Amino acid sequence: MGGVEHSEPPLKRVKVPLGDLKNLVGEVSHIVPVSSSLGDSMARSPCSQGAEEMVGMKGVIKKQEFVKIITRALYSLGYVRTGALLEEESGIPLHSTAVALLLDQVRGEKWEESLVTLHKIGLSDEIMVKRASFLLLEQKFFDLLKEENLMAALDTLRNEIVPLSVDVGRVRELASFIICPSQCVALRISSQDGTDANSRSGFKEKLEKLLPAAVMIPERRLEHLVEQALDVQRDACVFHNTLDSEFSLYVDHQCGRNQIPSHTLQILQAHKDEVWFLQFSHNGKYLASASKDHTTVVWEVKESDLVLLKHTLTGHQQPVLTITWSPDDSQLLTCGVEEVVRRWDVNTGECLHVYEKAGVGLISCGWFPDGKGIVSGMKDKSICLWDLDGRELECWKGQRTLNISDMAITDDGKRIISICRENAILLLDREAKFERLIEEKQVITSFSLSEDNKFLLVNLMNQELHLWSIEGDIKVVAHYRGHIRTRFLIRSCFGGFEQAFIASGSEDSQVYIWHRDTGKLLLTLAGHSGAVNCVSWNPMDPHMLASASDDRTIRIWGLDGLNCKGHCSNGNGIT
Amino acid sequence: EKMGRIFSVNLEGKIYSCKHCRTHIALMDDIVSKSFHCRHGKAYLFSKVVNVTVGTKEERMMMTGLHTVADIFCVRCGSIVGWTYETAHQKDQKYKEGKSVLERYKISGPDGSNYWASHEAHVGGSDAEDV
């Protein structure tokens, strides 16, 4: 401890909530920057009684606190000499004399003395003082037990601990140790509360957490503040699309827009008519596209990001309007317009089964999460559930779906999601057998379910995208605008690292990309020569996006060729 | 001719649909007035129409005065089916705002009936009600 006997200003007679340094800022009444020259923030002269010295350009950091957390960090890092030197040179001791004495006594296991010192610190929160006393007396109790001095231990319990009237449950536990001390030896002492080196620090931690942060500077406070700042930087980085966790403390983190796929890597030409739908497999190794030409094409995504045609699946007599990958990506379901659903083997390209219902066309399809059943929406507005061999397992009649509707099932198999009215989406809970509705003021054209099943992205007739939270409170949490939709069914999706982006097709032949949290339109990708009907972001590669267009092609988008790691260094974050 | 996957809604009840492609446009229940006229003959005023795209707004002098209107087209085949009232400049015509007129000649009625252009079509042009 530094040898300077610095008379510390008395601790404020105000209750300080645990660990909440922020409140202290509000309570300071005299903030007088000692230095008078503009911009000079680090004053060197020691503070005079009553005036708080500030540090930093904004005048919100108190010098004393700043130095103390640095001192704490130095000690945590093991630089004891430097820590002590800092305390001496700055004249700002880490702990007040009383606290320092307390810690010393605790270290020396002098419980009686430490109790006395505890009361000298001048804490105003009585409950807190009692709780701290409890902890100290507990240690005294255990020591007595260890010495097998049962009478003294009982005495401590009765006359010192019980009168505190805190932690009554714990008191009962302690009493039980007196009754069978051997139990105590076997069970408790071996864990955190005993007397070996490990447990001593457990107790010390508890004590530190109990006392106010201003008294016992929390360990790792500086690290915590830095991590908080990094979080803020990361959240502010709208282009953040990488797993790269290299945050430097030297410059503010800011990704360049070149982290988002924006460059056409490939144009896939296989379909003979408009491509209406496409989707990557769960493992990101395949892409399937559905077209008005009645076929579905399965593409393989190679290591080099090259996408090659694997199979063309023929059989439908109508345009194929949707595709769903089986949970293990080994099979595909495709649905023809008001026709049948076909199940295919991805590896061989064979059609394994055709699902149909006499007299009723099918309009959507989905897999059950266990891969053992399929769900399909019908033209007559019902939803049917089949096993793989085509046996009908269940059928929900009534207005469950519309002539044009998407179909989704949550990964736990509990909820089936379908557009049931012009402006409403049905969330059908299979188990609880109840239904919830998402209602919009506009006509709903399509929707997309997030990977975590907690959000639904809804496309509306008036060209707006609404992001709904469907877990717990059902409500809209974001809007996205900018793309064009006047006649067609245009789809949008989630994507990128942690699904931080929203992408959509558009009738103006471009792909639109927004930042999910802020709703900000980030990029529009031009290239297609026809309306972009559907987009899919590779779930395993945040840098790969695919789009399907009326121009009969599919484009694979990737990062710009000049792929720099994207740090626009702006030093102290002035954007 | 590129078309994309047209998004259209299906109506239920007594439906008026596009004469060319049968896309649903309006319900009989939503007829406000049958006393409208257009170049080709009769026209009905509907409170609500679906599956149409709206053209550009323009000022048009109708039989009942100046209005801001836009032509409406079938979303599927693109043929013109009527017009919609954006703004009426006279107080007593305000009731038309937000409503649409479908030309009887362009749509098939609920019983599938079509209407043929009358040779005595009004030379004066479109609109009317106050008959």
Tab-separated table of C-alpha atoms in Angstrom, chain A residues 257-564:
chain	number	residue	atom	x	y	z
A	257	ARG	CA	-19.666	-1.975	-47.131
A	258	ASN	CA	-17.469	-4.442	-48.938
A	259	GLN	CA	-18.355	-7.018	-46.267
A	260	ILE	CA	-21.735	-7.492	-47.868
A	261	PRO	CA	-22.105	-9.468	-51.103
A	262	SER	CA	-22.559	-6.936	-53.869
A	263	HIS	CA	-20.630	-8.294	-56.801
A	264	THR	CA	-21.998	-10.781	-59.340
A	265	LEU	CA	-19.798	-13.850	-59.151
A	266	GLN	CA	-21.830	-16.045	-61.459
A	267	ILE	CA	-24.860	-15.990	-63.710
A	268	LEU	CA	-26.577	-19.359	-63.773
A	269	GLN	CA	-28.501	-20.033	-66.950
A	270	ALA	CA	-30.429	-23.265	-66.994
A	271	HIS	CA	-34.093	-22.426	-66.825
A	272	LYS	CA	-36.151	-21.867	-69.924
A	273	ASP	CA	-38.535	-19.476	-68.306
A	274	GLU	CA	-38.900	-17.145	-65.325
A	275	VAL	CA	-37.306	-18.321	-62.108
A	276	TRP	CA	-39.754	-17.772	-59.287
A	277	PHE	CA	-38.150	-19.297	-56.236
A	278	LEU	CA	-34.778	-20.399	-54.932
A	279	GLN	CA	-33.281	-21.509	-51.653
A	280	PHE	CA	-29.987	-22.708	-50.273
A	281	SER	CA	-29.936	-25.983	-48.343
A	282	HIS	CA	-29.420	-25.805	-44.561
A	283	ASN	CA	-25.782	-26.839	-44.925
A	284	GLY	CA	-25.170	-24.247	-47.606
A	285	LYS	CA	-23.809	-26.870	-49.993
A	286	TYR	CA	-26.711	-26.814	-52.432
A	287	LEU	CA	-29.029	-24.345	-54.043
A	288	ALA	CA	-32.395	-25.299	-55.529
A	289	SER	CA	-34.304	-23.109	-57.979
A	290	ALA	CA	-37.899	-23.408	-59.176
A	291	SER	CA	-39.216	-22.063	-62.436
A	292	LYS	CA	-42.255	-21.340	-64.516
A	293	ASP	CA	-40.732	-23.829	-66.958
A	294	HIS	CA	-42.086	-26.620	-64.672
A	295	THR	CA	-38.628	-27.730	-63.545
A	296	THR	CA	-36.530	-27.491	-60.423
A	297	VAL	CA	-32.777	-27.321	-60.711
A	298	VAL	CA	-30.457	-28.528	-57.956
A	299	TRP	CA	-27.107	-26.757	-57.967
A	300	GLU	CA	-24.022	-27.696	-56.012
A	301	VAL	CA	-21.955	-25.046	-54.252
A	302	LYS	CA	-18.319	-26.043	-54.589
A	303	GLU	CA	-15.489	-25.204	-52.161
A	304	SER	CA	-14.298	-22.427	-54.409
A	305	ASP	CA	-17.773	-20.841	-54.255
A	306	LEU	CA	-18.390	-21.982	-57.791
A	307	VAL	CA	-21.971	-23.122	-58.316
A	308	LEU	CA	-22.517	-26.025	-60.726
A	309	LEU	CA	-25.641	-27.713	-62.022
A	310	LYS	CA	-26.259	-31.092	-60.435
A	311	HIS	CA	-29.765	-32.181	-61.453
A	312	THR	CA	-32.770	-30.920	-63.333
A	313	LEU	CA	-35.899	-32.323	-61.751
A	314	THR	CA	-38.751	-32.746	-64.207
A	315	GLY	CA	-42.223	-34.083	-63.621
A	316	HIS	CA	-44.458	-31.222	-62.645
A	317	GLN	CA	-47.130	-30.237	-65.125
A	318	GLN	CA	-47.335	-26.740	-63.774
A	319	PRO	CA	-44.871	-23.993	-62.876
A	320	VAL	CA	-43.054	-24.913	-59.693
A	321	LEU	CA	-43.761	-22.349	-57.077
A	322	THR	CA	-41.872	-23.431	-53.990
A	323	ILE	CA	-39.130	-25.728	-52.725
A	324	THR	CA	-38.353	-26.967	-49.217
A	325	TRP	CA	-35.240	-28.820	-48.157
A	326	SER	CA	-35.569	-31.746	-45.754
A	327	PRO	CA	-33.960	-31.097	-42.346
A	328	ASP	CA	-30.954	-33.221	-43.326
A	329	ASP	CA	-30.796	-31.763	-46.849
A	330	SER	CA	-30.988	-35.195	-48.462
A	331	GLN	CA	-34.412	-34.626	-49.982
A	332	LEU	CA	-36.496	-31.868	-51.519
A	333	LEU	CA	-40.185	-31.094	-51.702
A	334	THR	CA	-41.480	-29.121	-54.657
A	335	CYS	CA	-44.993	-27.860	-55.242
A	336	GLY	CA	-46.598	-27.106	-58.593
A	337	VAL	CA	-49.183	-24.340	-58.918
A	338	GLU	CA	-52.480	-25.810	-57.658
A	339	GLU	CA	-51.116	-29.218	-58.527
A	340	VAL	CA	-49.140	-31.824	-56.594
A	341	VAL	CA	-46.213	-31.957	-54.228
A	342	ARG	CA	-43.251	-34.085	-55.258
A	343	ARG	CA	-40.516	-35.477	-53.040
A	344	TRP	CA	-37.072	-35.908	-54.591
A	345	ASP	CA	-33.761	-37.488	-53.661
A	346	VAL	CA	-31.101	-34.799	-53.892
A	347	ASN	CA	-28.278	-37.178	-54.680
A	348	THR	CA	-29.872	-39.164	-57.474
A	349	GLY	CA	-32.416	-36.631	-58.710
A	350	GLU	CA	-35.155	-39.265	-58.571
A	351	CYS	CA	-38.735	-38.453	-57.694
A	352	LEU	CA	-39.512	-40.566	-54.630
A	353	HIS	CA	-43.185	-39.748	-54.123
A	354	VAL	CA	-46.033	-37.639	-55.403
A	355	TYR	CA	-48.492	-36.235	-52.904
A	356	GLU	CA	-51.910	-35.241	-54.097
A	357	LYS	CA	-55.475	-34.971	-53.042
A	358	ALA	CA	-58.291	-35.866	-55.401
A	359	GLY	CA	-59.944	-32.820	-56.798
A	360	VAL	CA	-57.902	-30.332	-54.807
A	361	GLY	CA	-54.785	-28.586	-55.981
A	362	LEU	CA	-51.871	-28.129	-53.580
A	363	ILE	CA	-50.442	-24.688	-53.142
A	364	SER	CA	-47.637	-24.897	-50.574
A	365	CYS	CA	-45.503	-27.432	-48.743
A	366	GLY	CA	-43.194	-27.903	-45.793
A	367	TRP	CA	-41.234	-30.603	-43.981
A	368	PHE	CA	-41.692	-31.720	-40.451
A	369	PRO	CA	-38.548	-31.100	-38.375
A	370	ASP	CA	-38.094	-34.823	-37.855
A	371	GLY	CA	-38.225	-35.344	-41.602
A	372	LYS	CA	-40.947	-37.931	-41.238
A	373	GLY	CA	-43.921	-35.954	-42.403
A	374	ILE	CA	-44.910	-33.254	-44.814
A	375	VAL	CA	-47.443	-30.466	-44.586
A	376	SER	CA	-49.265	-28.941	-47.490
A	377	GLY	CA	-51.702	-26.110	-48.058
A	378	MET	CA	-54.642	-26.838	-50.368
A	379	LYS	CA	-56.676	-24.844	-52.835
A	380	ASP	CA	-59.767	-25.521	-50.685
A	381	LYS	CA	-58.076	-23.560	-47.894
A	382	SER	CA	-57.306	-26.509	-45.669
A	383	ILE	CA	-53.902	-27.720	-44.492
A	384	CYS	CA	-53.037	-31.393	-44.625
A	385	LEU	CA	-50.367	-33.398	-42.909
A	386	TRP	CA	-49.035	-36.599	-44.512
A	387	ASP	CA	-46.478	-39.184	-43.566
A	388	LEU	CA	-43.747	-39.851	-46.094
A	389	ASP	CA	-45.730	-42.617	-47.779
A	390	GLY	CA	-48.658	-40.348	-48.434
A	391	ARG	CA	-51.001	-41.414	-45.674
A	392	GLU	CA	-53.013	-38.494	-44.425
A	393	LEU	CA	-52.301	-37.973	-40.728
A	394	GLU	CA	-54.240	-34.841	-40.000
A	395	CYS	CA	-56.227	-32.201	-41.798
A	396	TRP	CA	-57.180	-28.743	-40.610
A	397	LYS	CA	-60.240	-27.582	-42.448
A	398	GLY	CA	-61.664	-24.122	-42.577
A	399	GLN	CA	-59.875	-21.010	-43.656
A	400	ARG	CA	-56.267	-21.938	-42.897
A	401	THR	CA	-54.644	-20.838	-46.091
A	402	LEU	CA	-55.338	-18.933	-49.291
A	403	ASN	CA	-54.876	-19.568	-52.981
A	404	ILE	CA	-51.495	-17.933	-52.724
A	405	SER	CA	-49.726	-18.572	-49.464
A	406	ASP	CA	-46.396	-19.478	-48.005
A	407	MET	CA	-46.046	-22.269	-45.506
A	408	ALA	CA	-43.607	-22.539	-42.661
A	409	ILE	CA	-43.101	-24.834	-39.700
A	410	THR	CA	-41.019	-23.939	-36.676
A	411	ASP	CA	-38.028	-26.162	-35.937
A	412	ASP	CA	-39.676	-27.631	-32.865
A	413	GLY	CA	-42.572	-28.750	-35.034
A	414	LYS	CA	-45.039	-26.936	-32.812
A	415	ARG	CA	-46.274	-24.109	-34.986
A	416	ILE	CA	-47.545	-24.099	-38.539
A	417	ILE	CA	-47.555	-20.691	-40.175
A	418	SER	CA	-49.728	-19.797	-43.142
A	419	ILE	CA	-51.519	-16.806	-44.659
A	420	CYS	CA	-55.169	-17.488	-43.807
A	421	ARG	CA	-56.823	-14.231	-44.817
A	422	GLU	CA	-55.905	-11.406	-47.114
A	423	ASN	CA	-54.425	-9.454	-44.258
A	424	ALA	CA	-53.766	-12.104	-41.622
A	425	ILE	CA	-51.232	-14.830	-40.942
A	426	LEU	CA	-52.206	-17.830	-38.888
A	427	LEU	CA	-49.863	-19.197	-36.223
A	428	LEU	CA	-51.361	-22.612	-35.595
A	429	ASP	CA	-50.071	-24.278	-32.465
A	430	ARG	CA	-50.386	-28.007	-33.023
A	431	GLU	CA	-50.011	-29.128	-29.435
A	432	ALA	CA	-51.884	-26.494	-27.515
A	433	LYS	CA	-54.409	-26.553	-30.334
A	434	PHE	CA	-54.893	-22.837	-30.393
A	435	GLU	CA	-54.363	-20.234	-33.009
A	436	ARG	CA	-52.910	-16.781	-32.967
A	437	LEU	CA	-53.119	-14.276	-35.744
A	438	ILE	CA	-50.849	-11.628	-37.113
A	439	GLU	CA	-53.047	-8.926	-38.567
A	440	GLU	CA	-52.006	-6.242	-40.964
A	441	LYS	CA	-53.867	-3.316	-42.487
A	442	GLN	CA	-52.606	-4.177	-45.945
A	443	VAL	CA	-52.838	-7.304	-48.057
A	444	ILE	CA	-50.058	-9.794	-47.269
A	445	THR	CA	-48.255	-11.277	-50.255
A	446	SER	CA	-45.547	-13.494	-48.742
A	447	PHE	CA	-43.510	-14.116	-45.594
A	448	SER	CA	-40.247	-15.560	-44.420
A	449	LEU	CA	-39.371	-17.160	-41.060
A	450	SER	CA	-36.082	-16.327	-39.313
A	451	GLU	CA	-33.606	-19.079	-38.510
A	452	ASP	CA	-34.283	-18.790	-34.774
A	453	ASN	CA	-38.025	-18.967	-35.480
A	454	LYS	CA	-38.583	-15.844	-33.392
A	455	PHE	CA	-39.302	-13.429	-36.219
A	456	LEU	CA	-41.466	-13.302	-39.305
A	457	LEU	CA	-40.682	-11.012	-42.217
A	458	VAL	CA	-43.931	-10.091	-43.931
A	459	ASN	CA	-44.249	-8.657	-47.449
A	460	LEU	CA	-47.187	-6.334	-47.977
A	461	MET	CA	-49.030	-5.185	-51.050
A	462	ASN	CA	-48.070	-1.570	-50.434
A	463	GLN	CA	-44.367	-2.364	-50.865
A	464	GLU	CA	-43.539	-2.396	-47.203
A	465	LEU	CA	-41.757	-5.156	-45.321
A	466	HIS	CA	-42.767	-5.612	-41.711
A	467	LEU	CA	-40.666	-7.538	-39.233
A	468	TRP	CA	-42.856	-9.215	-36.635
A	469	SER	CA	-41.685	-10.713	-33.374
A	470	ILE	CA	-43.720	-13.894	-32.949
A	471	GLU	CA	-42.428	-15.148	-29.657
A	472	GLY	CA	-44.174	-13.891	-26.543
A	473	ASP	CA	-45.644	-10.519	-27.415
A	474	ILE	CA	-46.678	-10.564	-31.062
A	475	LYS	CA	-45.839	-7.168	-32.522
A	476	VAL	CA	-44.123	-5.349	-35.353
A	477	VAL	CA	-40.552	-4.437	-34.513
A	478	ALA	CA	-39.211	-2.963	-37.755
A	479	HIS	CA	-40.155	-1.670	-41.223
A	480	TYR	CA	-38.172	-1.798	-44.449
A	481	ARG	CA	-38.964	0.206	-47.552
A	482	GLY	CA	-37.511	1.063	-50.900
A	483	HIS	CA	-38.106	-1.870	-53.208
A	484	ILE	CA	-40.837	-2.016	-55.837
A	485	ARG	CA	-43.792	-4.360	-55.878
A	486	THR	CA	-46.884	-3.605	-57.896
A	487	ARG	CA	-47.963	-6.795	-59.643
A	488	PHE	CA	-45.840	-9.741	-58.644
A	489	LEU	CA	-45.153	-11.947	-55.718
A	490	ILE	CA	-41.765	-10.742	-54.539
A	491	ARG	CA	-39.919	-12.527	-51.753
A	492	SER	CA	-37.510	-11.376	-49.112
A	493	CYS	CA	-35.294	-13.160	-46.611
A	494	PHE	CA	-33.006	-12.891	-43.607
A	495	GLY	CA	-29.291	-13.376	-44.017
A	496	GLY	CA	-25.707	-12.601	-43.291
A	497	PHE	CA	-23.774	-13.016	-40.091
A	498	GLU	CA	-26.264	-13.624	-37.261
A	499	GLN	CA	-29.012	-12.782	-39.781
A	500	ALA	CA	-28.248	-9.129	-39.325
A	501	PHE	CA	-29.526	-8.218	-42.790
A	502	ILE	CA	-32.757	-8.306	-44.744
A	503	ALA	CA	-32.663	-8.869	-48.499
A	504	SER	CA	-35.478	-8.636	-50.996
A	505	GLY	CA	-36.246	-8.963	-54.650
A	506	SER	CA	-37.876	-6.093	-56.512
A	507	GLU	CA	-39.734	-5.340	-59.712
A	508	ASP	CA	-37.070	-2.868	-60.766
A	509	SER	CA	-34.704	-5.824	-61.346
A	510	GLN	CA	-32.539	-5.099	-58.322
A	511	VAL	CA	-31.758	-6.857	-55.077
A	512	TYR	CA	-32.304	-4.672	-52.016
A	513	ILE	CA	-30.357	-5.123	-48.776
A	514	TRP	CA	-31.221	-3.452	-45.473
A	515	HIS	CA	-29.601	-3.467	-42.069
A	516	ARG	CA	-32.033	-5.412	-39.937
A	517	ASP	CA	-31.765	-3.523	-36.665
A	518	THR	CA	-31.777	0.017	-37.969
A	519	GLY	CA	-33.946	-0.504	-41.062
A	520	LYS	CA	-31.410	1.407	-43.107
A	521	LEU	CA	-31.221	0.559	-46.804
A	522	LEU	CA	-27.588	-0.395	-47.365
A	523	LEU	CA	-27.279	-1.559	-50.941
A	524	THR	CA	-29.154	-2.134	-54.151
A	525	LEU	CA	-27.604	-4.657	-56.502
A	526	ALA	CA	-28.208	-4.112	-60.170
A	527	GLY	CA	-27.550	-6.684	-62.864
A	528	HIS	CA	-30.700	-8.618	-63.625
A	529	SER	CA	-32.756	-7.569	-66.630
A	530	GLY	CA	-36.066	-8.614	-65.202
A	531	ALA	CA	-37.949	-8.486	-61.917
A	532	VAL	CA	-36.092	-10.232	-59.101
A	533	ASN	CA	-38.661	-12.612	-57.595
A	534	CYS	CA	-36.769	-14.280	-54.826
A	535	VAL	CA	-33.506	-14.059	-52.880
A	536	SER	CA	-31.720	-16.537	-50.634
A	537	TRP	CA	-28.713	-15.907	-48.444
A	538	ASN	CA	-26.411	-18.872	-47.896
A	539	PRO	CA	-26.952	-19.852	-44.239
A	540	MET	CA	-23.386	-21.112	-43.980
A	541	ASP	CA	-21.666	-18.320	-45.821
A	542	PRO	CA	-22.563	-14.768	-44.907
A	543	HIS	CA	-20.798	-13.607	-48.065
A	544	MET	CA	-22.956	-15.446	-50.584
A	545	LEU	CA	-26.375	-14.367	-51.813
A	546	ALA	CA	-28.454	-15.807	-54.670
A	547	SER	CA	-31.249	-14.104	-56.628
A	548	ALA	CA	-33.873	-15.471	-59.046
A	549	SER	CA	-35.292	-13.352	-61.831
A	550	ASP	CA	-37.842	-13.117	-64.628
A	551	ASP	CA	-34.860	-12.841	-66.969
A	552	ARG	CA	-34.578	-16.637	-66.518
A	553	THR	CA	-31.243	-16.424	-64.750
A	554	ILE	CA	-29.979	-16.822	-61.244
A	555	ARG	CA	-27.193	-14.598	-59.998
A	556	ILE	CA	-24.719	-15.546	-57.297
A	557	TRP	CA	-23.478	-12.461	-55.457
A	558	GLY	CA	-20.283	-12.312	-53.412
A	559	LEU	CA	-17.808	-9.862	-51.987
A	560	ASP	CA	-16.170	-7.254	-54.096
A	561	GLY	CA	-12.892	-8.404	-55.650
A	562	LEU	CA	-10.850	-5.914	-53.682
A	563	ASN	CA	-11.686	-7.693	-50.468
A	564	CYS	CA	-9.871	-5.688	-47.846
